[in-house]
């Protein structure tokens, strides 16, 4: 499985933008980049995913590098409810499994 | 979007007993579902892939006779922890298989405590 590398933790202030990086230098051409987040004692929640182009949805934006070896999840205005562990995962076309790494623990300060 | 309902949200059982966890797809038919386990302060670890109408596929190191998976219908997959021991205490989570170009939907998780 192609692996991803994320910082262990990041800190942000409420109502400020947050950029969560993810490196995936061994990504293959058919791998989609998925982002999920997990609040304490809850199952993960889908945030966003993309293949090559940048993506926007109501929760966040996903910026994908031109060579696809890295991506950045952007929360435009962090709220206290955004405090969670964020996972960046590669989901290949032929490999249906999601392999979770350690993720990034995002702390949002009031 | 898809809705996955997991029940119970928490359970406490005595050592040696069995516990069944249910995972239901409420608004779609799920031919495949996944079961994960998460220990405190750790990430999710895939345990097995549940396939409707056929045997589950277990990840390496997961005892298939201990963690029984049944996927008898397109809307229900169950995980039974047999002869539970304290080391089986964990957070168990199920998800659908949405495909690469869709977001996966996860259940809310089941906290199992074996005493």
PDB file of C-alpha atoms in Angstrom:
ATOM      1  CA  UNK A   1       0.000   0.000   0.000  1.00  0.00           C
ATOM      2  CA  UNK A   2       1.210   3.480  -0.794  1.00  0.00           C
ATOM      3  CA  UNK A   3       1.931   5.281   2.445  1.00  0.00           C
ATOM      4  CA  UNK A   4       1.177   8.775   3.616  1.00  0.00           C
ATOM      5  CA  UNK A   5       3.093  10.977   6.024  1.00  0.00           C
ATOM      6  CA  UNK A   6       1.412  13.573   8.195  1.00  0.00           C
ATOM      7  CA  UNK A   7       2.570  15.705  11.110  1.00  0.00           C
ATOM      8  CA  UNK A   8       1.610  14.203  14.444  1.00  0.00           C
ATOM      9  CA  UNK A   9      -0.110  17.341  15.625  1.00  0.00           C
ATOM     10  CA  UNK A  10      -1.015  20.878  14.651  1.00  0.00           C
ATOM     11  CA  UNK A  11      -2.539  23.775  16.454  1.00  0.00           C
ATOM     12  CA  UNK A  12      -4.801  26.527  15.214  1.00  0.00           C
ATOM     13  CA  UNK A  13      -6.869  29.387  16.507  1.00  0.00           C
ATOM     14  CA  UNK A  14     -10.591  29.580  16.110  1.00  0.00           C
ATOM     15  CA  UNK A  15     -11.829  31.280  12.935  1.00  0.00           C
ATOM     16  CA  UNK A  16      -8.413  31.094  11.310  1.00  0.00           C
ATOM     17  CA  UNK A  17      -7.597  28.931   8.283  1.00  0.00           C
ATOM     18  CA  UNK A  18      -5.839  25.625   8.822  1.00  0.00           C
ATOM     19  CA  UNK A  19      -3.631  23.868   6.312  1.00  0.00           C
ATOM     20  CA  UNK A  20      -3.065  20.191   7.056  1.00  0.00           C
ATOM     21  CA  UNK A  21      -0.282  18.692   4.917  1.00  0.00           C
ATOM     22  CA  UNK A  22       0.106  15.144   3.681  1.00  0.00           C
ATOM     23  CA  UNK A  23       3.003  13.616   1.769  1.00  0.00           C
ATOM     24  CA  UNK A  24       2.422  10.605  -0.453  1.00  0.00           C
ATOM     25  CA  UNK A  25       5.486  10.349  -2.650  1.00  0.00           C
ATOM     26  CA  UNK A  26       4.762   6.768  -3.742  1.00  0.00           C
ATOM     27  CA  UNK A  27       1.243   7.481  -4.956  1.00  0.00           C
ATOM     28  CA  UNK A  28       0.219   5.633  -8.096  1.00  0.00           C
ATOM     29  CA  UNK A  29      -1.776   6.984 -10.980  1.00  0.00           C
ATOM     30  CA  UNK A  30      -4.993   5.303  -9.879  1.00  0.00           C
ATOM     31  CA  UNK A  31      -4.834   6.298  -6.204  1.00  0.00           C
ATOM     32  CA  UNK A  32      -7.463   8.665  -4.921  1.00  0.00           C
ATOM     33  CA  UNK A  33      -6.532  10.903  -1.986  1.00  0.00           C
ATOM     34  CA  UNK A  34      -9.080  10.638   0.798  1.00  0.00           C
ATOM     35  CA  UNK A  35      -9.342  12.672   3.985  1.00  0.00           C
ATOM     36  CA  UNK A  36     -11.285  11.623   7.060  1.00  0.00           C
ATOM     37  CA  UNK A  37     -11.481  12.996  10.550  1.00  0.00           C
ATOM     38  CA  UNK A  38     -12.274  11.354  13.826  1.00  0.00           C
ATOM     39  CA  UNK A  39     -13.609  12.990  16.938  1.00  0.00           C
ATOM     40  CA  UNK A  40     -13.024  11.273  20.284  1.00  0.00           C
ATOM     41  CA  UNK A  41     -15.094   8.128  20.768  1.00  0.00           C
ATOM     42  CA  UNK A  42     -16.686   8.395  17.339  1.00  0.00           C
ATOM     43  CA  UNK A  43     -16.244   6.658  14.022  1.00  0.00           C
ATOM     44  CA  UNK A  44     -14.309   8.504  11.309  1.00  0.00           C
ATOM     45  CA  UNK A  45     -16.140  11.026   9.199  1.00  0.00           C
ATOM     46  CA  UNK A  46     -15.520  11.569   5.494  1.00  0.00           C
ATOM     47  CA  UNK A  47     -14.180  15.033   4.730  1.00  0.00           C
ATOM     48  CA  UNK A  48     -13.129  15.181   1.094  1.00  0.00           C
ATOM     49  CA  UNK A  49     -11.341  13.266  -1.631  1.00  0.00           C
ATOM     50  CA  UNK A  50      -9.740  13.937  -4.990  1.00  0.00           C
ATOM     51  CA  UNK A  51      -7.647  12.455  -7.768  1.00  0.00           C
ATOM     52  CA  UNK A  52      -5.777  15.204  -9.611  1.00  0.00           C
ATOM     53  CA  UNK A  53      -7.668  18.468  -9.452  1.00  0.00           C
ATOM     54  CA  UNK A  54      -8.292  20.611  -6.401  1.00  0.00           C
ATOM     55  CA  UNK A  55     -11.646  19.948  -4.772  1.00  0.00           C
ATOM     56  CA  UNK A  56     -14.001  22.012  -2.683  1.00  0.00           C
ATOM     57  CA  UNK A  57     -16.994  21.001  -0.620  1.00  0.00           C
ATOM     58  CA  UNK A  58     -18.955  22.450   2.264  1.00  0.00           C
ATOM     59  CA  UNK A  59     -16.486  21.116   4.815  1.00  0.00           C
ATOM     60  CA  UNK A  60     -13.100  21.832   3.312  1.00  0.00           C
ATOM     61  CA  UNK A  61     -10.888  22.239   0.279  1.00  0.00           C
ATOM     62  CA  UNK A  62      -8.301  19.809  -0.988  1.00  0.00           C
ATOM     63  CA  UNK A  63      -5.258  21.149  -2.786  1.00  0.00           C
ATOM     64  CA  UNK A  64      -3.325  18.503  -4.709  1.00  0.00           C
ATOM     65  CA  UNK A  65       0.213  19.152  -5.900  1.00  0.00           C
ATOM     66  CA  UNK A  66       0.802  18.970  -9.614  1.00  0.00           C
ATOM     67  CA  UNK A  67       2.989  15.877  -9.249  1.00  0.00           C
ATOM     68  CA  UNK A  68       0.413  14.420  -6.784  1.00  0.00           C
ATOM     69  CA  UNK A  69       3.134  13.593  -4.287  1.00  0.00           C
ATOM     70  CA  UNK A  70       1.564  15.791  -1.661  1.00  0.00           C
ATOM     71  CA  UNK A  71      -1.760  17.340  -0.778  1.00  0.00           C
ATOM     72  CA  UNK A  72      -3.153  19.826   1.694  1.00  0.00           C
ATOM     73  CA  UNK A  73      -6.484  19.814   3.448  1.00  0.00           C
ATOM     74  CA  UNK A  74      -7.699  23.349   4.012  1.00  0.00           C
ATOM     75  CA  UNK A  75     -10.225  24.276   6.654  1.00  0.00           C
ATOM     76  CA  UNK A  76     -11.110  27.840   5.783  1.00  0.00           C
ATOM     77  CA  UNK A  77     -12.270  28.933   9.221  1.00  0.00           C
ATOM     78  CA  UNK A  78     -11.494  26.545  12.028  1.00  0.00           C
ATOM     79  CA  UNK A  79     -14.078  26.085  14.755  1.00  0.00           C
ATOM     80  CA  UNK A  80     -13.804  24.260  18.043  1.00  0.00           C
ATOM     81  CA  UNK A  81     -15.821  21.433  16.481  1.00  0.00           C
ATOM     82  CA  UNK A  82     -13.035  20.892  13.959  1.00  0.00           C
ATOM     83  CA  UNK A  83     -10.713  19.639  16.691  1.00  0.00           C
ATOM     84  CA  UNK A  84     -10.106  16.025  15.707  1.00  0.00           C
ATOM     85  CA  UNK A  85      -7.595  13.557  14.283  1.00  0.00           C
ATOM     86  CA  UNK A  86      -7.350  14.032  10.524  1.00  0.00           C
ATOM     87  CA  UNK A  87      -6.339  11.099   8.372  1.00  0.00           C
ATOM     88  CA  UNK A  88      -4.962  11.319   4.856  1.00  0.00           C
ATOM     89  CA  UNK A  89      -5.415   7.983   3.057  1.00  0.00           C
ATOM     90  CA  UNK A  90      -4.726   6.719  -0.429  1.00  0.00           C
ATOM     91  CA  UNK A  91      -7.459   4.578  -1.907  1.00  0.00           C
ATOM     92  CA  UNK A  92      -6.334   2.706  -4.992  1.00  0.00           C
ATOM     93  CA  UNK A  93      -8.595   1.620  -7.790  1.00  0.00           C
ATOM     94  CA  UNK A  94      -7.684  -2.029  -7.341  1.00  0.00           C
ATOM     95  CA  UNK A  95      -7.280  -1.932  -3.584  1.00  0.00           C
ATOM     96  CA  UNK A  96     -10.557  -1.217  -1.879  1.00  0.00           C
ATOM     97  CA  UNK A  97      -9.175  -1.119   1.644  1.00  0.00           C
ATOM     98  CA  UNK A  98      -8.507   2.031   3.601  1.00  0.00           C
ATOM     99  CA  UNK A  99      -5.246   1.854   5.536  1.00  0.00           C
ATOM    100  CA  UNK A 100      -5.185   4.343   8.376  1.00  0.00           C
ATOM    101  CA  UNK A 101      -1.944   5.927   9.526  1.00  0.00           C
ATOM    102  CA  UNK A 102      -1.537   7.860  12.737  1.00  0.00           C
ATOM    103  CA  UNK A 103      -3.082  11.029  11.367  1.00  0.00           C
ATOM    104  CA  UNK A 104      -2.722  14.602  12.557  1.00  0.00           C
ATOM    105  CA  UNK A 105      -4.247  15.687  15.849  1.00  0.00           C
ATOM    106  CA  UNK A 106      -5.651  19.157  15.288  1.00  0.00           C
ATOM    107  CA  UNK A 107      -6.137  21.344  18.316  1.00  0.00           C
ATOM    108  CA  UNK A 108      -8.235  24.477  17.911  1.00  0.00           C
ATOM    109  CA  UNK A 109      -7.742  27.206  20.464  1.00  0.00           C
ATOM    110  CA  UNK A 110     -10.615  29.539  21.333  1.00  0.00           C
TER     111      UNK A 110
ATOM    112  CA  UNK B   1     -25.273  10.415   1.688  1.00  0.00           C
ATOM    113  CA  UNK B   2     -25.050   6.866   2.920  1.00  0.00           C
ATOM    114  CA  UNK B   3     -25.987   6.104   6.507  1.00  0.00           C
ATOM    115  CA  UNK B   4     -24.368   3.315   8.499  1.00  0.00           C
ATOM    116  CA  UNK B   5     -25.931   2.478  11.837  1.00  0.00           C
ATOM    117  CA  UNK B   6     -23.880   0.571  14.397  1.00  0.00           C
ATOM    118  CA  UNK B   7     -25.279  -0.963  17.561  1.00  0.00           C
ATOM    119  CA  UNK B   8     -24.677  -1.075  20.456  1.00  0.00           C
ATOM    120  CA  UNK B   9     -22.620   2.044  21.065  1.00  0.00           C
ATOM    121  CA  UNK B  10     -21.088   0.481  24.140  1.00  0.00           C
ATOM    122  CA  UNK B  11     -21.187  -2.867  25.893  1.00  0.00           C
ATOM    123  CA  UNK B  12     -19.669  -4.358  29.005  1.00  0.00           C
ATOM    124  CA  UNK B  13     -19.412  -8.110  29.222  1.00  0.00           C
ATOM    125  CA  UNK B  14     -17.857 -10.715  31.451  1.00  0.00           C
ATOM    126  CA  UNK B  15     -14.762 -12.565  30.390  1.00  0.00           C
ATOM    127  CA  UNK B  16     -15.640 -15.733  28.506  1.00  0.00           C
ATOM    128  CA  UNK B  17     -18.933 -14.518  27.098  1.00  0.00           C
ATOM    129  CA  UNK B  18     -19.702 -13.549  23.509  1.00  0.00           C
ATOM    130  CA  UNK B  19     -20.792 -10.181  22.214  1.00  0.00           C
ATOM    131  CA  UNK B  20     -22.492  -9.354  18.924  1.00  0.00           C
ATOM    132  CA  UNK B  21     -22.106  -5.987  17.216  1.00  0.00           C
ATOM    133  CA  UNK B  22     -24.430  -5.011  14.392  1.00  0.00           C
ATOM    134  CA  UNK B  23     -23.739  -2.754  11.457  1.00  0.00           C
ATOM    135  CA  UNK B  24     -26.645  -1.749   9.238  1.00  0.00           C
ATOM    136  CA  UNK B  25     -26.707   0.164   5.986  1.00  0.00           C
ATOM    137  CA  UNK B  26     -29.892   2.188   6.211  1.00  0.00           C
ATOM    138  CA  UNK B  27     -30.325   3.615   2.755  1.00  0.00           C
ATOM    139  CA  UNK B  28     -28.237   1.490   0.431  1.00  0.00           C
ATOM    140  CA  UNK B  29     -27.336  -2.098  -0.256  1.00  0.00           C
ATOM    141  CA  UNK B  30     -23.902  -3.042   0.993  1.00  0.00           C
ATOM    142  CA  UNK B  31     -22.325  -6.065  -0.609  1.00  0.00           C
ATOM    143  CA  UNK B  32     -19.095  -5.318   1.219  1.00  0.00           C
ATOM    144  CA  UNK B  33     -18.474  -3.850   4.633  1.00  0.00           C
ATOM    145  CA  UNK B  34     -15.313  -3.443   6.666  1.00  0.00           C
ATOM    146  CA  UNK B  35     -14.642  -4.013  10.343  1.00  0.00           C
ATOM    147  CA  UNK B  36     -11.940  -2.102  12.212  1.00  0.00           C
ATOM    148  CA  UNK B  37     -10.575  -2.165  15.722  1.00  0.00           C
ATOM    149  CA  UNK B  38      -9.038   0.777  17.505  1.00  0.00           C
ATOM    150  CA  UNK B  39      -7.126   0.601  20.758  1.00  0.00           C
ATOM    151  CA  UNK B  40      -6.732   3.730  22.925  1.00  0.00           C
ATOM    152  CA  UNK B  41      -4.421   6.352  21.455  1.00  0.00           C
ATOM    153  CA  UNK B  42      -3.933   4.249  18.327  1.00  0.00           C
ATOM    154  CA  UNK B  43      -5.198   4.365  14.775  1.00  0.00           C
ATOM    155  CA  UNK B  44      -7.822   2.152  13.184  1.00  0.00           C
ATOM    156  CA  UNK B  45      -6.693  -1.309  12.199  1.00  0.00           C
ATOM    157  CA  UNK B  46      -8.642  -3.215   9.570  1.00  0.00           C
ATOM    158  CA  UNK B  47      -9.756  -6.573  10.934  1.00  0.00           C
ATOM    159  CA  UNK B  48     -11.769  -8.061   8.121  1.00  0.00           C
ATOM    160  CA  UNK B  49     -13.797  -7.519   5.009  1.00  0.00           C
ATOM    161  CA  UNK B  50     -17.383  -8.700   5.206  1.00  0.00           C
ATOM    162  CA  UNK B  51     -18.909  -9.987   1.988  1.00  0.00           C
ATOM    163  CA  UNK B  52     -22.635 -10.539   1.552  1.00  0.00           C
ATOM    164  CA  UNK B  53     -23.425 -14.186   1.017  1.00  0.00           C
ATOM    165  CA  UNK B  54     -19.875 -15.425   1.365  1.00  0.00           C
ATOM    166  CA  UNK B  55     -17.117 -15.836   3.901  1.00  0.00           C
ATOM    167  CA  UNK B  56     -15.370 -12.852   5.336  1.00  0.00           C
ATOM    168  CA  UNK B  57     -11.762 -12.094   4.491  1.00  0.00           C
ATOM    169  CA  UNK B  58      -9.612 -11.581   7.564  1.00  0.00           C
ATOM    170  CA  UNK B  59      -6.439  -9.545   7.836  1.00  0.00           C
ATOM    171  CA  UNK B  60      -3.258 -11.244   8.869  1.00  0.00           C
ATOM    172  CA  UNK B  61      -3.134 -11.897  12.587  1.00  0.00           C
ATOM    173  CA  UNK B  62      -6.883 -11.673  13.153  1.00  0.00           C
ATOM    174  CA  UNK B  63      -8.396 -14.909  14.480  1.00  0.00           C
ATOM    175  CA  UNK B  64     -11.370 -15.796  12.331  1.00  0.00           C
ATOM    176  CA  UNK B  65     -12.738 -18.226  14.909  1.00  0.00           C
ATOM    177  CA  UNK B  66     -12.704 -15.552  17.570  1.00  0.00           C
ATOM    178  CA  UNK B  67     -14.143 -12.723  15.515  1.00  0.00           C
ATOM    179  CA  UNK B  68     -17.090 -14.207  13.664  1.00  0.00           C
ATOM    180  CA  UNK B  69     -18.496 -12.128  10.854  1.00  0.00           C
ATOM    181  CA  UNK B  70     -21.871 -12.723   9.272  1.00  0.00           C
ATOM    182  CA  UNK B  71     -23.167 -10.774   6.297  1.00  0.00           C
ATOM    183  CA  UNK B  72     -26.383 -12.584   5.511  1.00  0.00           C
ATOM    184  CA  UNK B  73     -28.214  -9.674   3.910  1.00  0.00           C
ATOM    185  CA  UNK B  74     -27.369  -6.580   1.930  1.00  0.00           C
ATOM    186  CA  UNK B  75     -28.213  -4.348   4.860  1.00  0.00           C
ATOM    187  CA  UNK B  76     -26.712  -6.118   7.854  1.00  0.00           C
ATOM    188  CA  UNK B  77     -23.250  -7.254   8.829  1.00  0.00           C
ATOM    189  CA  UNK B  78     -22.502  -8.556  12.312  1.00  0.00           C
ATOM    190  CA  UNK B  79     -19.280  -9.055  14.237  1.00  0.00           C
ATOM    191  CA  UNK B  80     -19.369 -11.503  17.134  1.00  0.00           C
ATOM    192  CA  UNK B  81     -16.498 -11.487  19.582  1.00  0.00           C
ATOM    193  CA  UNK B  82     -16.505 -15.010  20.991  1.00  0.00           C
ATOM    194  CA  UNK B  83     -15.140 -15.953  24.390  1.00  0.00           C
ATOM    195  CA  UNK B  84     -14.157 -12.363  25.002  1.00  0.00           C
ATOM    196  CA  UNK B  85     -11.172 -11.559  27.193  1.00  0.00           C
ATOM    197  CA  UNK B  86      -9.995  -8.266  28.661  1.00  0.00           C
ATOM    198  CA  UNK B  87      -7.459  -7.859  25.850  1.00  0.00           C
ATOM    199  CA  UNK B  88     -10.386  -7.743  23.396  1.00  0.00           C
ATOM    200  CA  UNK B  89     -11.552  -4.535  25.012  1.00  0.00           C
ATOM    201  CA  UNK B  90     -11.416  -1.988  22.233  1.00  0.00           C
ATOM    202  CA  UNK B  91     -13.394   0.349  19.985  1.00  0.00           C
ATOM    203  CA  UNK B  92     -14.912  -1.554  17.055  1.00  0.00           C
ATOM    204  CA  UNK B  93     -16.002   0.333  13.946  1.00  0.00           C
ATOM    205  CA  UNK B  94     -17.647  -0.726  10.708  1.00  0.00           C
ATOM    206  CA  UNK B  95     -17.803   1.019   7.360  1.00  0.00           C
ATOM    207  CA  UNK B  96     -19.233   0.595   3.921  1.00  0.00           C
ATOM    208  CA  UNK B  97     -17.163   0.142   0.765  1.00  0.00           C
ATOM    209  CA  UNK B  98     -17.975   3.195  -1.250  1.00  0.00           C
ATOM    210  CA  UNK B  99     -15.454   2.672  -4.001  1.00  0.00           C
ATOM    211  CA  UNK B 100     -12.412   4.827  -4.776  1.00  0.00           C
ATOM    212  CA  UNK B 101     -14.317   7.845  -6.023  1.00  0.00           C
ATOM    213  CA  UNK B 102     -16.713   8.109  -3.103  1.00  0.00           C
ATOM    214  CA  UNK B 103     -16.319   8.823   0.571  1.00  0.00           C
ATOM    215  CA  UNK B 104     -16.631   5.873   2.897  1.00  0.00           C
ATOM    216  CA  UNK B 105     -19.269   6.020   5.614  1.00  0.00           C
ATOM    217  CA  UNK B 106     -18.423   4.724   9.055  1.00  0.00           C
ATOM    218  CA  UNK B 107     -20.564   3.549  11.901  1.00  0.00           C
ATOM    219  CA  UNK B 108     -20.425   5.446  15.171  1.00  0.00           C
ATOM    220  CA  UNK B 109     -18.410   2.670  16.786  1.00  0.00           C
ATOM    221  CA  UNK B 110     -18.908   0.223  19.644  1.00  0.00           C
ATOM    222  CA  UNK B 111     -16.905   0.477  22.834  1.00  0.00           C
ATOM    223  CA  UNK B 112     -16.383  -3.037  24.171  1.00  0.00           C
ATOM    224  CA  UNK B 113     -15.177  -3.504  27.714  1.00  0.00           C
ATOM    225  CA  UNK B 114     -14.512  -7.030  28.921  1.00  0.00           C
ATOM    226  CA  UNK B 115     -14.293  -7.420  32.678  1.00  0.00           C
TER     227      UNK B 115
END
